[in-house]
Amino acid sequence: MNILGIETSCDDTGVAIVKDGREIIASSLYTQKSHKDFGGVVPEIASRMHLEVLPSMTKDVIYKSGNLKIDKVAVTQSPGLSPALLVGISFAHALSRSMEVGLIEVNHLYAHVYANIMSFPDIIFPHISLLVSGGHTQILKVSSPKSIEIIGTTVDDAAGEAFDKVARMFNLGFPGGPIISKLSEGRNTSYVKFPRPMIGSGDFNFSFSGLKTAVSNYKRTHEVKDDLPDVLASFEEAVCDILTRKTLKAAKYYGINCITLSGGVASNRKLRNMFLSQSDKFKVYIPPVELCTDNAVNIAALAFEYVE
Ligand code: KG4
Ligand code: ZN
């Protein structure tokens, strides 16, 4: 079964065709650049850009597939920016009608988690997934692709949002995660002793707004110059340390020894390494970087689980 998936929940436009929830036949991804000047995604601009590129991207993907017969159309239904989601949903409705095939609407977060399930067919259920993106930071107990329980979440900012806001503080550009990660490479991770908020909270929740404020206070009280990469490395270390320790704690509590990562922040090299260093105690699965950030492959693949 060939499913054509569409993703427009934020600033990435994705179109992809996936066969039987596993095999990527063709995929196209366009990351909007117009938000750089604003330090964050502007919903109005995002929706206009999606509308501009969706028709040609869809044509292109179908052409790349060798004009394969499409059996279903799938689209991200939520969560995301409403104006951006609406463009994708309307386009998917029109496409499914014109192709005379059914439409499947899927949850964007479940699709992030599914990146692991499609990449690693021998994955064990239930497993613990740390979902870290620009809008969400959650520890999930995944009993099946369609049965997911939230066991921990951020009480304020998401981890990706913290990366983006710290990058903005230093005028480094957007999105902040990949920029900070690159600048931090090989630098001193214990240069500044940043706090680990809620590390001993006794639950599996997170808080990143205090850490962001700690970076802001440091900037206000110190003259940050050539040592900026060391400050950023210390910040990155704090975020990754919190994420890793809380997730491992949840896995131990639930007696589950299989852990997966998902979402844009899961492409962070330090975070991946921290989790992989636990491979002697846990089965750790991390999807390829291109399936961590927003894309339509995850959408088309997950939709296969909903085919009746
Ligand atoms: O999952 P995603 O592509 O979109 C959302 O659903 O939010 O995640 C985007 C987030 C952004 O906040 C971005 O800064 C962060 O993922 N991100 C990273 C890295 N690559 C993307 N954060 C840290 N390190 C990275 N290498
Ligand atoms: Zn996402």
XYZ file of C-alpha atoms in Angstrom, residues 18-119:
102
model
C 5.953 5.431 1.908
C 5.104 1.825 1.061
C 3.525 -0.375 3.776
C 4.670 1.941 6.577
C 8.322 1.010 6.071
C 9.814 1.671 2.637
C 10.505 5.293 1.639
C 9.661 5.548 -2.076
C 10.114 9.326 -2.505
C 10.406 12.279 -0.157
C 10.717 16.029 -0.377
C 11.285 18.526 2.414
C 11.418 22.305 2.324
C 12.528 24.237 5.405
C 11.321 27.830 5.336
C 14.064 30.407 5.730
C 11.886 33.515 6.145
C 11.589 33.115 9.932
C 15.295 33.699 10.613
C 14.861 37.466 11.077
C 12.101 36.972 13.655
C 13.896 34.507 15.970
C 10.857 32.204 15.852
C 8.213 30.861 13.478
C 5.595 33.395 12.303
C 2.368 31.404 11.697
C 1.037 33.718 8.962
C 4.271 33.506 6.961
C 4.509 29.742 7.528
C 1.021 29.066 6.158
C 1.592 31.210 3.046
C 4.865 29.433 2.296
C 3.273 25.988 2.700
C 0.579 26.985 0.223
C 3.170 28.218 -2.271
C 5.288 25.069 -2.374
C 2.851 22.188 -1.698
C 1.513 21.739 -5.273
C 4.948 21.575 -6.937
C 6.441 19.405 -4.167
C 3.563 16.939 -4.502
C 3.968 16.778 -8.275
C 7.701 16.273 -7.836
C 7.329 13.426 -5.319
C 4.788 11.598 -7.510
C 7.108 12.033 -10.493
C 10.104 10.717 -8.470
C 8.055 7.648 -7.495
C 7.614 6.814 -11.190
C 3.958 7.877 -11.092
C 3.166 5.130 -8.630
C -0.501 4.482 -7.842
C -1.332 6.206 -4.544
C -3.687 4.245 -2.266
C -4.230 6.785 0.523
C -3.378 10.382 1.407
C -2.224 11.143 4.976
C -1.785 14.476 6.729
C -0.741 15.917 10.093
C -3.939 16.802 11.927
C -2.419 18.286 15.157
C -0.687 19.572 17.230
C 0.931 22.525 15.475
C 0.321 26.087 14.334
C -3.351 26.284 13.332
C -2.934 28.359 10.130
C -0.099 26.095 8.983
C -1.991 22.884 9.797
C -5.076 24.150 7.951
C -3.156 24.572 4.709
C -1.913 20.980 4.808
C -5.295 19.565 5.823
C -7.183 21.470 3.093
C -4.613 20.483 0.480
C -4.743 16.818 1.575
C -8.556 16.803 1.434
C -8.527 18.203 -2.112
C -5.815 15.759 -3.194
C -7.580 12.703 -1.784
C -10.811 13.721 -3.513
C -9.158 14.332 -6.849
C -7.293 10.999 -6.606
C -10.449 9.280 -5.327
C -8.627 7.691 -2.379
C -9.229 7.840 1.367
C -7.710 10.426 3.712
C -6.027 9.559 7.022
C -5.317 12.302 9.579
C -2.557 11.543 12.092
C -1.106 13.034 15.261
C 2.211 14.814 14.714
C 3.704 13.603 18.026
C 2.780 9.968 17.383
C 4.453 10.380 13.986
C 7.694 11.555 15.674
C 7.619 8.455 17.890
C 6.877 6.268 14.846
C 10.237 7.245 13.306
C 11.707 4.610 15.634
C 9.090 1.973 14.929
C 9.566 2.261 11.168
C 13.366 2.384 11.437
